Amino acid sequence: MSSARPVNQRAWWFVLPVLISVAFSALVPLMTIVNYSVQDILGPDQAVFVGMEWYREILRDPDLHGALLRQLIFTTAVLAIEIPLGIVLALGIPERGWRASLALVLLAMPLLIPWNVVGTIWQIFARGDIGLLGYVLTQFGIDYNYSQHPTDAWVTVLVMDVWHWTPLVALLSYAALRAIPEPFYQAARIDGASRWAVFRHIELPKMRGVLTIALLLRLMDSFMIYTEPFVLTGGGPGTATTFLSQYLTQKAVGQFDLGPAAAFSLVYFLIILLLCFVLYNFMKDPQ
Amino acid sequence: MRRKYSWLVLALYLVFTLAPIYWMVHMSLRNNLAITSTFAWLPESLSFANYATIFTDPAWYDGYLNSIIYVVLNTILSVAVALPAAYAFSRYSFLGDKHLFFWLLTNRMTPPAVFLLPFFQLYTAIGLMDTHLAVALAHMVFNVPLAVWILEGFMSAVPREIDETAYIDGYSFPRFFVKLFLPLIKAGIGVTAFFCFMFSWVELLLARTLTSVDAKPIAATMTRTVSAAGMDWGTLAAAGVLTIVPGALVIYFVRHYIAKGFAMGRV
């Protein structure tokens, strides 16, 4: 498909507005951060060039290693649950009719709630004494308390993320499924293919493009998760739900270490970039 | 067989989706004392006092207006700049196109915490602080890349013969693009607009950093409800319920476009 596109360098003019708008708000801040990351900022007009010093410091920081490990486990769990669940949900949404409309509107609701509100709702919703989820769990005799037990806190943040973001995967997968032309299914029926074979050999390959974007979005967004756990658990108890963003903010705002925080941000950015790049190439069309 | 099974999963999942939302509605109808002291399956009484607070206090409803203004502005700008770019990616091959396509997405990958500071400095320097335009422009960083990716998918599904026939028929490029091409990808524009609307609507950190009074978004207003008397849970929940409404309307209008289906071309 890509080989069929005619070469036309003037197409750059079409891309120019995007380049200007994105570069303006992305490159300027990025360069500022690079600038900070190699300086020791002592005051508004006082800065000393320190080279790679901050990078050396943060790469040796054991707290950062802990946060990175928690982050990797969390993001892996997010992807492992949300992508398959989103696909199964998409398969369950009817093709048309009011039931399809209803399912789409209801599914999309969590996506439309501002992130701090998501955290606030769950803060009450998961409370053992006054929240629906916590109350029901407690009634079943489960010793559940997300503000005391690290495991409970971690699982609550994960369940909250699944609640919040699986609909995105489901909506995208649903749209991809609807784009598959009917003749593909007819051919499969003639061949007597099983439901699983239809999914494995027709639906899944046709969803590849859309699933790639869903995977990339969930990977980068869950890697940068901040507002929701900040409101729900504040990173605790202890450091159970202190993911990378949370730790970075503590460093940047709490300790006024702008230099190391900037170096940290860049390393953080490069890790996300690397993971996305690997995933992108893994998911790309083999041709 | 399989369809029935998926239906069951979907139905159970919808219950799971609605449970926290039910709890938010439930909270919005009670007073703070009741919320924090007793558990009840159903609100004891239907009280709309929390909603009345929001509709009568300009500090609250201005927040909604501000959010809607910059979100709509952002959606229009994002789709407008993404359309020609997506066309270029779907129709032509040019130097660095593949790298550029992926690079676009890398702009979504910057962890916000420290990046807020340069954003603040940049928008202060160009005198846009506390304007709707500032937030709309800043949100383009994460919405434009997504818009290009989604629109490119829709555009690649339109056969290139349509472009060629139009040129033979004497259409100029702008006329072809606006009169013939855009109506063909109407569904794509609708879906893209929904995603831009959604991501801009729920973002808090940038929106809060770039505004103070005149353009303060609703989500930021909600972080200020902590007073000496503690959290004002009821009003917060009512405000939360109201934040779902605009987006729910948008998804209702684009549901048919999503149901028509789309694929991603370039990936």
JSON list of C-alpha atoms in Angstrom, two decimals, chain A residues 1 4-9 11-12 14-15 17-19 21-22 24-26 28-30 32-33 36 85 88-89 91-95 99 101 103-117 120-125 127 129-132 135-136 159 162-163 165-168 171-172 174-176 178-179 195-196 203 208-210 212-213 216-217 220-221 224 226-227 245 248-249 252 258 261-262 265 268-269 272-273 276-277 280 284-285, chain B residues 2-3 6-7 9-10 13-14 16-24 27 35-39 41 81-82 84-85 87-97 100-115 117-119 121-123 126 137-138 140-141 144-146 148-149 152 160 173 194-195 197-199 201-205 219-220 222-223 231 233 236 240 243-244 247-248 251-252 255-256 258-267:
[
{"chain": "A", "resi": 1, "resn": "MET", "atom": "CA", "xyz": [0.00, 0.00, 0.00]},
{"chain": "A", "resi": 4, "resn": "ALA", "atom": "CA", "xyz": [1.69, 2.84, -4.29]},
{"chain": "A", "resi": 5, "resn": "ARG", "atom": "CA", "xyz": [1.84, 6.37, -2.92]},
{"chain": "A", "resi": 6, "resn": "PRO", "atom": "CA", "xyz": [3.43, 8.79, -5.42]},
{"chain": "A", "resi": 7, "resn": "VAL", "atom": "CA", "xyz": [6.47, 10.71, -4.20]},
{"chain": "A", "resi": 8, "resn": "ASN", "atom": "CA", "xyz": [5.65, 14.36, -3.74]},
{"chain": "A", "resi": 9, "resn": "GLN", "atom": "CA", "xyz": [7.93, 16.55, -1.68]},
{"chain": "A", "resi": 11, "resn": "ALA", "atom": "CA", "xyz": [3.34, 17.36, 0.64]},
{"chain": "A", "resi": 12, "resn": "TRP", "atom": "CA", "xyz": [5.55, 18.93, 3.32]},
{"chain": "A", "resi": 14, "resn": "PHE", "atom": "CA", "xyz": [0.45, 20.21, 4.06]},
{"chain": "A", "resi": 15, "resn": "VAL", "atom": "CA", "xyz": [2.25, 18.98, 7.12]},
{"chain": "A", "resi": 17, "resn": "PRO", "atom": "CA", "xyz": [0.74, 23.71, 10.06]},
{"chain": "A", "resi": 18, "resn": "VAL", "atom": "CA", "xyz": [0.96, 20.60, 12.24]},
{"chain": "A", "resi": 19, "resn": "LEU", "atom": "CA", "xyz": [4.72, 20.99, 12.58]},
{"chain": "A", "resi": 21, "resn": "SER", "atom": "CA", "xyz": [1.61, 24.11, 16.07]},
{"chain": "A", "resi": 22, "resn": "VAL", "atom": "CA", "xyz": [3.15, 21.06, 17.72]},
{"chain": "A", "resi": 24, "resn": "PHE", "atom": "CA", "xyz": [5.82, 25.53, 19.18]},
{"chain": "A", "resi": 25, "resn": "SER", "atom": "CA", "xyz": [4.35, 23.89, 22.26]},
{"chain": "A", "resi": 26, "resn": "ALA", "atom": "CA", "xyz": [6.65, 20.87, 22.37]},
{"chain": "A", "resi": 28, "resn": "VAL", "atom": "CA", "xyz": [10.39, 25.06, 23.22]},
{"chain": "A", "resi": 29, "resn": "PRO", "atom": "CA", "xyz": [9.52, 23.35, 26.53]},
{"chain": "A", "resi": 30, "resn": "LEU", "atom": "CA", "xyz": [11.71, 20.37, 25.61]},
{"chain": "A", "resi": 32, "resn": "THR", "atom": "CA", "xyz": [14.09, 24.48, 28.21]},
{"chain": "A", "resi": 33, "resn": "ILE", "atom": "CA", "xyz": [14.12, 21.18, 30.10]},
{"chain": "A", "resi": 36, "resn": "TYR", "atom": "CA", "xyz": [17.75, 22.98, 33.09]},
{"chain": "A", "resi": 85, "resn": "LEU", "atom": "CA", "xyz": [-10.93, -6.94, 27.97]},
{"chain": "A", "resi": 88, "resn": "VAL", "atom": "CA", "xyz": [-13.99, -8.82, 24.32]},
{"chain": "A", "resi": 89, "resn": "LEU", "atom": "CA", "xyz": [-16.26, -5.88, 25.15]},
{"chain": "A", "resi": 91, "resn": "LEU", "atom": "CA", "xyz": [-17.15, -8.13, 20.34]},
{"chain": "A", "resi": 92, "resn": "GLY", "atom": "CA", "xyz": [-20.15, -7.94, 22.66]},
{"chain": "A", "resi": 93, "resn": "ILE", "atom": "CA", "xyz": [-21.48, -4.58, 21.45]},
{"chain": "A", "resi": 94, "resn": "PRO", "atom": "CA", "xyz": [-24.31, -5.15, 18.94]},
{"chain": "A", "resi": 95, "resn": "GLU", "atom": "CA", "xyz": [-23.69, -4.07, 15.37]},
{"chain": "A", "resi": 99, "resn": "ARG", "atom": "CA", "xyz": [-28.64, -1.26, 22.27]},
{"chain": "A", "resi": 101, "resn": "SER", "atom": "CA", "xyz": [-26.01, 3.34, 21.02]},
{"chain": "A", "resi": 103, "resn": "ALA", "atom": "CA", "xyz": [-23.66, 0.59, 25.16]},
{"chain": "A", "resi": 104, "resn": "LEU", "atom": "CA", "xyz": [-21.41, 3.14, 23.43]},
{"chain": "A", "resi": 105, "resn": "VAL", "atom": "CA", "xyz": [-22.70, 6.10, 25.44]},
{"chain": "A", "resi": 106, "resn": "LEU", "atom": "CA", "xyz": [-22.50, 4.24, 28.76]},
{"chain": "A", "resi": 107, "resn": "LEU", "atom": "CA", "xyz": [-19.05, 2.85, 28.00]},
{"chain": "A", "resi": 108, "resn": "ALA", "atom": "CA", "xyz": [-17.67, 6.27, 27.11]},
{"chain": "A", "resi": 109, "resn": "MET", "atom": "CA", "xyz": [-18.77, 7.89, 30.38]},
{"chain": "A", "resi": 110, "resn": "PRO", "atom": "CA", "xyz": [-15.64, 7.18, 32.47]},
{"chain": "A", "resi": 111, "resn": "LEU", "atom": "CA", "xyz": [-13.51, 8.68, 29.68]},
{"chain": "A", "resi": 112, "resn": "LEU", "atom": "CA", "xyz": [-15.31, 11.99, 29.99]},
{"chain": "A", "resi": 113, "resn": "ILE", "atom": "CA", "xyz": [-14.78, 12.60, 33.68]},
{"chain": "A", "resi": 114, "resn": "PRO", "atom": "CA", "xyz": [-11.89, 14.98, 34.53]},
{"chain": "A", "resi": 115, "resn": "TRP", "atom": "CA", "xyz": [-9.02, 12.98, 36.02]},
{"chain": "A", "resi": 116, "resn": "ASN", "atom": "CA", "xyz": [-9.06, 14.60, 39.43]},
{"chain": "A", "resi": 117, "resn": "VAL", "atom": "CA", "xyz": [-12.80, 13.86, 39.69]},
{"chain": "A", "resi": 120, "resn": "THR", "atom": "CA", "xyz": [-12.26, 11.84, 44.08]},
{"chain": "A", "resi": 121, "resn": "ILE", "atom": "CA", "xyz": [-15.14, 9.49, 43.22]},
{"chain": "A", "resi": 122, "resn": "TRP", "atom": "CA", "xyz": [-13.02, 6.42, 43.87]},
{"chain": "A", "resi": 123, "resn": "GLN", "atom": "CA", "xyz": [-11.77, 7.90, 47.12]},
{"chain": "A", "resi": 124, "resn": "ILE", "atom": "CA", "xyz": [-15.32, 7.69, 48.50]},
{"chain": "A", "resi": 125, "resn": "PHE", "atom": "CA", "xyz": [-16.50, 4.74, 46.38]},
{"chain": "A", "resi": 127, "resn": "ARG", "atom": "CA", "xyz": [-14.11, 3.52, 51.43]},
{"chain": "A", "resi": 129, "resn": "ASP", "atom": "CA", "xyz": [-17.53, 2.54, 55.80]},
{"chain": "A", "resi": 130, "resn": "ILE", "atom": "CA", "xyz": [-19.34, 4.82, 53.37]},
{"chain": "A", "resi": 131, "resn": "GLY", "atom": "CA", "xyz": [-18.47, 3.71, 49.83]},
{"chain": "A", "resi": 132, "resn": "LEU", "atom": "CA", "xyz": [-20.32, 1.18, 47.70]},
{"chain": "A", "resi": 135, "resn": "TYR", "atom": "CA", "xyz": [-18.86, -1.53, 51.91]},
{"chain": "A", "resi": 136, "resn": "VAL", "atom": "CA", "xyz": [-19.76, -4.54, 49.76]},
{"chain": "A", "resi": 159, "resn": "VAL", "atom": "CA", "xyz": [-9.01, -1.41, 39.07]},
{"chain": "A", "resi": 162, "resn": "VAL", "atom": "CA", "xyz": [-9.19, -0.46, 34.19]},
{"chain": "A", "resi": 163, "resn": "TRP", "atom": "CA", "xyz": [-12.54, 1.22, 34.88]},
{"chain": "A", "resi": 165, "resn": "TRP", "atom": "CA", "xyz": [-9.52, 3.41, 30.32]},
{"chain": "A", "resi": 166, "resn": "THR", "atom": "CA", "xyz": [-10.77, 0.01, 29.09]},
{"chain": "A", "resi": 167, "resn": "PRO", "atom": "CA", "xyz": [-13.63, 1.85, 27.32]},
{"chain": "A", "resi": 168, "resn": "LEU", "atom": "CA", "xyz": [-11.06, 3.61, 25.11]},
{"chain": "A", "resi": 171, "resn": "LEU", "atom": "CA", "xyz": [-14.45, 1.99, 21.43]},
{"chain": "A", "resi": 172, "resn": "LEU", "atom": "CA", "xyz": [-11.43, 1.79, 19.13]},
{"chain": "A", "resi": 174, "resn": "TYR", "atom": "CA", "xyz": [-15.45, -1.71, 18.04]},
{"chain": "A", "resi": 175, "resn": "ALA", "atom": "CA", "xyz": [-14.81, 0.83, 15.28]},
{"chain": "A", "resi": 176, "resn": "ALA", "atom": "CA", "xyz": [-12.17, -1.47, 13.77]},
{"chain": "A", "resi": 178, "resn": "ARG", "atom": "CA", "xyz": [-17.28, -2.50, 12.11]},
{"chain": "A", "resi": 179, "resn": "ALA", "atom": "CA", "xyz": [-14.85, -1.63, 9.29]},
{"chain": "A", "resi": 195, "resn": "ARG", "atom": "CA", "xyz": [-15.84, -18.49, 15.79]},
{"chain": "A", "resi": 196, "resn": "TRP", "atom": "CA", "xyz": [-12.30, -18.59, 17.13]},
{"chain": "A", "resi": 203, "resn": "GLU", "atom": "CA", "xyz": [-10.91, -9.90, 12.97]},
{"chain": "A", "resi": 208, "resn": "ARG", "atom": "CA", "xyz": [-4.01, -4.47, 13.99]},
{"chain": "A", "resi": 209, "resn": "GLY", "atom": "CA", "xyz": [-3.75, -0.79, 13.06]},
{"chain": "A", "resi": 210, "resn": "VAL", "atom": "CA", "xyz": [-6.33, 0.37, 15.56]},
{"chain": "A", "resi": 212, "resn": "THR", "atom": "CA", "xyz": [-1.49, -0.43, 17.72]},
{"chain": "A", "resi": 213, "resn": "ILE", "atom": "CA", "xyz": [-2.73, 3.06, 18.50]},
{"chain": "A", "resi": 216, "resn": "LEU", "atom": "CA", "xyz": [0.59, 2.98, 22.33]},
{"chain": "A", "resi": 217, "resn": "LEU", "atom": "CA", "xyz": [-1.90, 5.34, 23.95]},
{"chain": "A", "resi": 220, "resn": "MET", "atom": "CA", "xyz": [2.30, 6.13, 27.31]},
{"chain": "A", "resi": 221, "resn": "ASP", "atom": "CA", "xyz": [-0.67, 7.38, 29.31]},
{"chain": "A", "resi": 224, "resn": "MET", "atom": "CA", "xyz": [2.55, 8.98, 32.98]},
{"chain": "A", "resi": 226, "resn": "TYR", "atom": "CA", "xyz": [-0.43, 11.04, 37.98]},
{"chain": "A", "resi": 227, "resn": "THR", "atom": "CA", "xyz": [-3.66, 12.80, 38.86]},
{"chain": "A", "resi": 245, "resn": "SER", "atom": "CA", "xyz": [5.22, 10.83, 37.85]},
{"chain": "A", "resi": 248, "resn": "LEU", "atom": "CA", "xyz": [9.12, 13.14, 39.92]},
{"chain": "A", "resi": 249, "resn": "THR", "atom": "CA", "xyz": [6.65, 15.67, 41.30]},
{"chain": "A", "resi": 252, "resn": "ALA", "atom": "CA", "xyz": [10.50, 18.81, 41.53]},
{"chain": "A", "resi": 258, "resn": "LEU", "atom": "CA", "xyz": [14.90, 21.72, 39.30]},
{"chain": "A", "resi": 261, "resn": "ALA", "atom": "CA", "xyz": [14.03, 16.91, 38.14]},
{"chain": "A", "resi": 262, "resn": "ALA", "atom": "CA", "xyz": [14.67, 18.11, 34.58]},
{"chain": "A", "resi": 265, "resn": "SER", "atom": "CA", "xyz": [12.04, 14.16, 33.09]},
{"chain": "A", "resi": 268, "resn": "TYR", "atom": "CA", "xyz": [11.59, 9.40, 31.81]},
{"chain": "A", "resi": 269, "resn": "PHE", "atom": "CA", "xyz": [10.63, 10.72, 28.36]},
{"chain": "A", "resi": 272, "resn": "ILE", "atom": "CA", "xyz": [8.54, 6.00, 27.23]},
{"chain": "A", "resi": 273, "resn": "LEU", "atom": "CA", "xyz": [9.86, 6.79, 23.77]},
{"chain": "A", "resi": 276, "resn": "CYS", "atom": "CA", "xyz": [6.66, 2.93, 22.38]},
{"chain": "A", "resi": 277, "resn": "PHE", "atom": "CA", "xyz": [9.19, 2.62, 19.58]},
{"chain": "A", "resi": 280, "resn": "TYR", "atom": "CA", "xyz": [5.33, 0.26, 17.37]},
{"chain": "A", "resi": 284, "resn": "LYS", "atom": "CA", "xyz": [3.85, -2.74, 12.47]},
{"chain": "A", "resi": 285, "resn": "ASP", "atom": "CA", "xyz": [2.78, -4.41, 9.29]},
{"chain": "B", "resi": 2, "resn": "ARG", "atom": "CA", "xyz": [-19.83, -16.82, 21.41]},
{"chain": "B", "resi": 3, "resn": "ARG", "atom": "CA", "xyz": [-21.90, -13.66, 20.86]},
{"chain": "B", "resi": 6, "resn": "SER", "atom": "CA", "xyz": [-19.58, -11.59, 24.95]},
{"chain": "B", "resi": 7, "resn": "TRP", "atom": "CA", "xyz": [-22.93, -9.99, 25.65]},
{"chain": "B", "resi": 9, "resn": "VAL", "atom": "CA", "xyz": [-19.28, -9.89, 29.68]},
{"chain": "B", "resi": 10, "resn": "LEU", "atom": "CA", "xyz": [-20.43, -6.55, 28.29]},
{"chain": "B", "resi": 13, "resn": "TYR", "atom": "CA", "xyz": [-18.86, -4.69, 32.61]},
{"chain": "B", "resi": 14, "resn": "LEU", "atom": "CA", "xyz": [-21.51, -2.00, 32.19]},
{"chain": "B", "resi": 16, "resn": "PHE", "atom": "CA", "xyz": [-19.02, -2.16, 36.81]},
{"chain": "B", "resi": 17, "resn": "THR", "atom": "CA", "xyz": [-18.83, 1.05, 34.74]},
{"chain": "B", "resi": 18, "resn": "LEU", "atom": "CA", "xyz": [-21.99, 2.44, 36.22]},
{"chain": "B", "resi": 19, "resn": "ALA", "atom": "CA", "xyz": [-21.29, 1.60, 39.87]},
{"chain": "B", "resi": 20, "resn": "PRO", "atom": "CA", "xyz": [-18.85, 4.49, 40.59]},
{"chain": "B", "resi": 21, "resn": "ILE", "atom": "CA", "xyz": [-20.98, 6.81, 38.47]},
{"chain": "B", "resi": 22, "resn": "TYR", "atom": "CA", "xyz": [-24.06, 5.78, 40.43]},
{"chain": "B", "resi": 23, "resn": "TRP", "atom": "CA", "xyz": [-22.13, 6.55, 43.60]},
{"chain": "B", "resi": 24, "resn": "MET", "atom": "CA", "xyz": [-21.25, 10.00, 42.31]},
{"chain": "B", "resi": 27, "resn": "MET", "atom": "CA", "xyz": [-23.34, 11.61, 46.64]},
{"chain": "B", "resi": 35, "resn": "ILE", "atom": "CA", "xyz": [-22.01, 11.31, 52.88]},
{"chain": "B", "resi": 36, "resn": "THR", "atom": "CA", "xyz": [-19.22, 11.08, 55.42]},
{"chain": "B", "resi": 37, "resn": "SER", "atom": "CA", "xyz": [-21.11, 9.46, 58.29]},
{"chain": "B", "resi": 38, "resn": "THR", "atom": "CA", "xyz": [-23.57, 6.83, 57.07]},
{"chain": "B", "resi": 39, "resn": "PHE", "atom": "CA", "xyz": [-23.78, 4.22, 54.34]},
{"chain": "B", "resi": 41, "resn": "TRP", "atom": "CA", "xyz": [-27.88, 2.09, 49.25]},
{"chain": "B", "resi": 81, "resn": "VAL", "atom": "CA", "xyz": [-4.41, 21.63, 11.14]},
{"chain": "B", "resi": 82, "resn": "ALA", "atom": "CA", "xyz": [-4.60, 17.82, 11.15]},
{"chain": "B", "resi": 84, "resn": "PRO", "atom": "CA", "xyz": [-4.16, 18.68, 5.40]},
{"chain": "B", "resi": 85, "resn": "ALA", "atom": "CA", "xyz": [-1.39, 16.79, 7.19]},
{"chain": "B", "resi": 87, "resn": "TYR", "atom": "CA", "xyz": [-4.17, 14.01, 3.60]},
{"chain": "B", "resi": 88, "resn": "ALA", "atom": "CA", "xyz": [-0.46, 14.35, 2.84]},
{"chain": "B", "resi": 89, "resn": "PHE", "atom": "CA", "xyz": [0.35, 11.21, 4.85]},
{"chain": "B", "resi": 90, "resn": "SER", "atom": "CA", "xyz": [-2.43, 9.18, 3.24]},
{"chain": "B", "resi": 91, "resn": "ARG", "atom": "CA", "xyz": [-1.79, 10.27, -0.36]},
{"chain": "B", "resi": 92, "resn": "TYR", "atom": "CA", "xyz": [1.90, 11.01, -0.81]},
{"chain": "B", "resi": 93, "resn": "SER", "atom": "CA", "xyz": [5.26, 9.64, -0.04]},
{"chain": "B", "resi": 94, "resn": "PHE", "atom": "CA", "xyz": [7.79, 12.30, 0.95]},
{"chain": "B", "resi": 95, "resn": "LEU", "atom": "CA", "xyz": [11.17, 12.64, 2.57]},
{"chain": "B", "resi": 96, "resn": "GLY", "atom": "CA", "xyz": [11.00, 11.55, 6.21]},
{"chain": "B", "resi": 97, "resn": "ASP", "atom": "CA", "xyz": [7.27, 10.82, 6.19]},
{"chain": "B", "resi": 100, "resn": "LEU", "atom": "CA", "xyz": [7.56, 12.31, 11.03]},
{"chain": "B", "resi": 101, "resn": "PHE", "atom": "CA", "xyz": [4.44, 10.21, 11.55]},
{"chain": "B", "resi": 102, "resn": "PHE", "atom": "CA", "xyz": [5.94, 8.53, 14.60]},
{"chain": "B", "resi": 103, "resn": "TRP", "atom": "CA", "xyz": [7.60, 11.74, 15.84]},
{"chain": "B", "resi": 104, "resn": "LEU", "atom": "CA", "xyz": [4.16, 13.36, 16.03]},
{"chain": "B", "resi": 105, "resn": "LEU", "atom": "CA", "xyz": [3.14, 10.83, 18.63]},
{"chain": "B", "resi": 106, "resn": "THR", "atom": "CA", "xyz": [6.27, 11.40, 20.72]},
{"chain": "B", "resi": 107, "resn": "ASN", "atom": "CA", "xyz": [4.86, 14.81, 21.64]},
{"chain": "B", "resi": 108, "resn": "ARG", "atom": "CA", "xyz": [2.31, 13.01, 23.80]},
{"chain": "B", "resi": 109, "resn": "MET", "atom": "CA", "xyz": [5.07, 11.31, 25.77]},
{"chain": "B", "resi": 110, "resn": "THR", "atom": "CA", "xyz": [6.39, 14.15, 27.91]},
{"chain": "B", "resi": 111, "resn": "PRO", "atom": "CA", "xyz": [5.67, 13.61, 31.62]},
{"chain": "B", "resi": 112, "resn": "PRO", "atom": "CA", "xyz": [3.77, 16.73, 32.71]},
{"chain": "B", "resi": 113, "resn": "ALA", "atom": "CA", "xyz": [5.24, 17.47, 36.17]},
{"chain": "B", "resi": 114, "resn": "VAL", "atom": "CA", "xyz": [8.37, 19.37, 35.13]},
{"chain": "B", "resi": 115, "resn": "PHE", "atom": "CA", "xyz": [7.18, 20.37, 31.67]},
{"chain": "B", "resi": 117, "resn": "LEU", "atom": "CA", "xyz": [7.19, 25.16, 34.15]},
{"chain": "B", "resi": 118, "resn": "PRO", "atom": "CA", "xyz": [8.47, 25.86, 30.62]},
{"chain": "B", "resi": 119, "resn": "PHE", "atom": "CA", "xyz": [4.87, 25.96, 29.41]},
{"chain": "B", "resi": 121, "resn": "GLN", "atom": "CA", "xyz": [7.22, 30.60, 31.03]},
{"chain": "B", "resi": 122, "resn": "LEU", "atom": "CA", "xyz": [6.48, 30.30, 27.31]},
{"chain": "B", "resi": 123, "resn": "TYR", "atom": "CA", "xyz": [2.88, 31.45, 27.55]},
{"chain": "B", "resi": 126, "resn": "ILE", "atom": "CA", "xyz": [4.04, 35.64, 24.60]},
{"chain": "B", "resi": 137, "resn": "LEU", "atom": "CA", "xyz": [-2.92, 25.76, 21.95]},
{"chain": "B", "resi": 138, "resn": "ALA", "atom": "CA", "xyz": [-1.21, 23.80, 24.73]},
{"chain": "B", "resi": 140, "resn": "MET", "atom": "CA", "xyz": [-2.89, 20.71, 20.68]},
{"chain": "B", "resi": 141, "resn": "VAL", "atom": "CA", "xyz": [0.39, 19.06, 21.70]},
{"chain": "B", "resi": 144, "resn": "VAL", "atom": "CA", "xyz": [-3.01, 17.05, 16.95]},
{"chain": "B", "resi": 145, "resn": "PRO", "atom": "CA", "xyz": [-0.88, 13.88, 16.76]},
{"chain": "B", "resi": 146, "resn": "LEU", "atom": "CA", "xyz": [-3.89, 11.71, 17.61]},
{"chain": "B", "resi": 148, "resn": "VAL", "atom": "CA", "xyz": [-3.55, 13.08, 12.34]},
{"chain": "B", "resi": 149, "resn": "TRP", "atom": "CA", "xyz": [-3.33, 9.35, 13.10]},
{"chain": "B", "resi": 152, "resn": "GLU", "atom": "CA", "xyz": [-5.14, 9.36, 8.11]},
{"chain": "B", "resi": 160, "resn": "ARG", "atom": "CA", "xyz": [-7.34, 7.57, -4.74]},
{"chain": "B", "resi": 173, "resn": "PHE", "atom": "CA", "xyz": [-7.43, 21.26, -5.04]},
{"chain": "B", "resi": 194, "resn": "PHE", "atom": "CA", "xyz": [-14.84, 13.32, 19.85]},
{"chain": "B", "resi": 195, "resn": "PHE", "atom": "CA", "xyz": [-11.35, 12.18, 20.85]},
{"chain": "B", "resi": 197, "resn": "PHE", "atom": "CA", "xyz": [-12.93, 16.95, 22.85]},
{"chain": "B", "resi": 198, "resn": "MET", "atom": "CA", "xyz": [-12.48, 14.14, 25.35]},
{"chain": "B", "resi": 199, "resn": "PHE", "atom": "CA", "xyz": [-8.73, 14.48, 25.94]},
{"chain": "B", "resi": 201, "resn": "TRP", "atom": "CA", "xyz": [-11.98, 18.12, 28.53]},
{"chain": "B", "resi": 202, "resn": "VAL", "atom": "CA", "xyz": [-10.41, 15.83, 31.11]},
{"chain": "B", "resi": 203, "resn": "GLU", "atom": "CA", "xyz": [-6.89, 17.31, 31.18]},
{"chain": "B", "resi": 204, "resn": "LEU", "atom": "CA", "xyz": [-6.21, 19.24, 34.36]},
{"chain": "B", "resi": 205, "resn": "LEU", "atom": "CA", "xyz": [-2.52, 19.98, 34.92]},
{"chain": "B", "resi": 219, "resn": "ALA", "atom": "CA", "xyz": [-11.72, 20.77, 36.89]},
{"chain": "B", "resi": 220, "resn": "ALA", "atom": "CA", "xyz": [-9.50, 23.37, 38.56]},
{"chain": "B", "resi": 222, "resn": "MET", "atom": "CA", "xyz": [-13.18, 21.53, 41.75]},
{"chain": "B", "resi": 223, "resn": "THR", "atom": "CA", "xyz": [-9.76, 21.26, 43.36]},
{"chain": "B", "resi": 231, "resn": "MET", "atom": "CA", "xyz": [-14.09, 18.63, 51.61]},
{"chain": "B", "resi": 233, "resn": "TRP", "atom": "CA", "xyz": [-18.12, 16.26, 48.79]},
{"chain": "B", "resi": 236, "resn": "LEU", "atom": "CA", "xyz": [-17.94, 18.19, 44.19]},
{"chain": "B", "resi": 240, "resn": "GLY", "atom": "CA", "xyz": [-18.62, 15.80, 38.61]},
{"chain": "B", "resi": 243, "resn": "THR", "atom": "CA", "xyz": [-18.87, 17.27, 33.74]},
{"chain": "B", "resi": 244, "resn": "ILE", "atom": "CA", "xyz": [-20.11, 14.07, 32.08]},
{"chain": "B", "resi": 247, "resn": "GLY", "atom": "CA", "xyz": [-19.12, 14.70, 26.54]},
{"chain": "B", "resi": 248, "resn": "ALA", "atom": "CA", "xyz": [-22.08, 12.33, 26.70]},
{"chain": "B", "resi": 251, "resn": "ILE", "atom": "CA", "xyz": [-20.59, 10.79, 21.96]},
{"chain": "B", "resi": 252, "resn": "TYR", "atom": "CA", "xyz": [-24.34, 10.48, 21.36]},
{"chain": "B", "resi": 255, "resn": "ARG", "atom": "CA", "xyz": [-22.11, 7.10, 17.85]},
{"chain": "B", "resi": 256, "resn": "HIS", "atom": "CA", "xyz": [-23.20, 6.28, 14.28]},
{"chain": "B", "resi": 258, "resn": "ILE", "atom": "CA", "xyz": [-18.07, 5.00, 15.39]},
{"chain": "B", "resi": 259, "resn": "ALA", "atom": "CA", "xyz": [-20.51, 2.22, 14.49]},
{"chain": "B", "resi": 260, "resn": "LYS", "atom": "CA", "xyz": [-19.64, 2.72, 10.80]},
{"chain": "B", "resi": 261, "resn": "GLY", "atom": "CA", "xyz": [-16.16, 1.58, 11.62]},
{"chain": "B", "resi": 262, "resn": "PHE", "atom": "CA", "xyz": [-12.66, 2.71, 10.85]},
{"chain": "B", "resi": 263, "resn": "ALA", "atom": "CA", "xyz": [-9.21, 1.26, 10.41]},
{"chain": "B", "resi": 264, "resn": "MET", "atom": "CA", "xyz": [-5.77, 2.78, 10.70]},
{"chain": "B", "resi": 265, "resn": "GLY", "atom": "CA", "xyz": [-4.07, 3.03, 7.37]},
{"chain": "B", "resi": 266, "resn": "ARG", "atom": "CA", "xyz": [-0.42, 3.70, 7.98]},
{"chain": "B", "resi": 267, "resn": "VAL", "atom": "CA", "xyz": [0.26, 1.64, 11.06]}
]
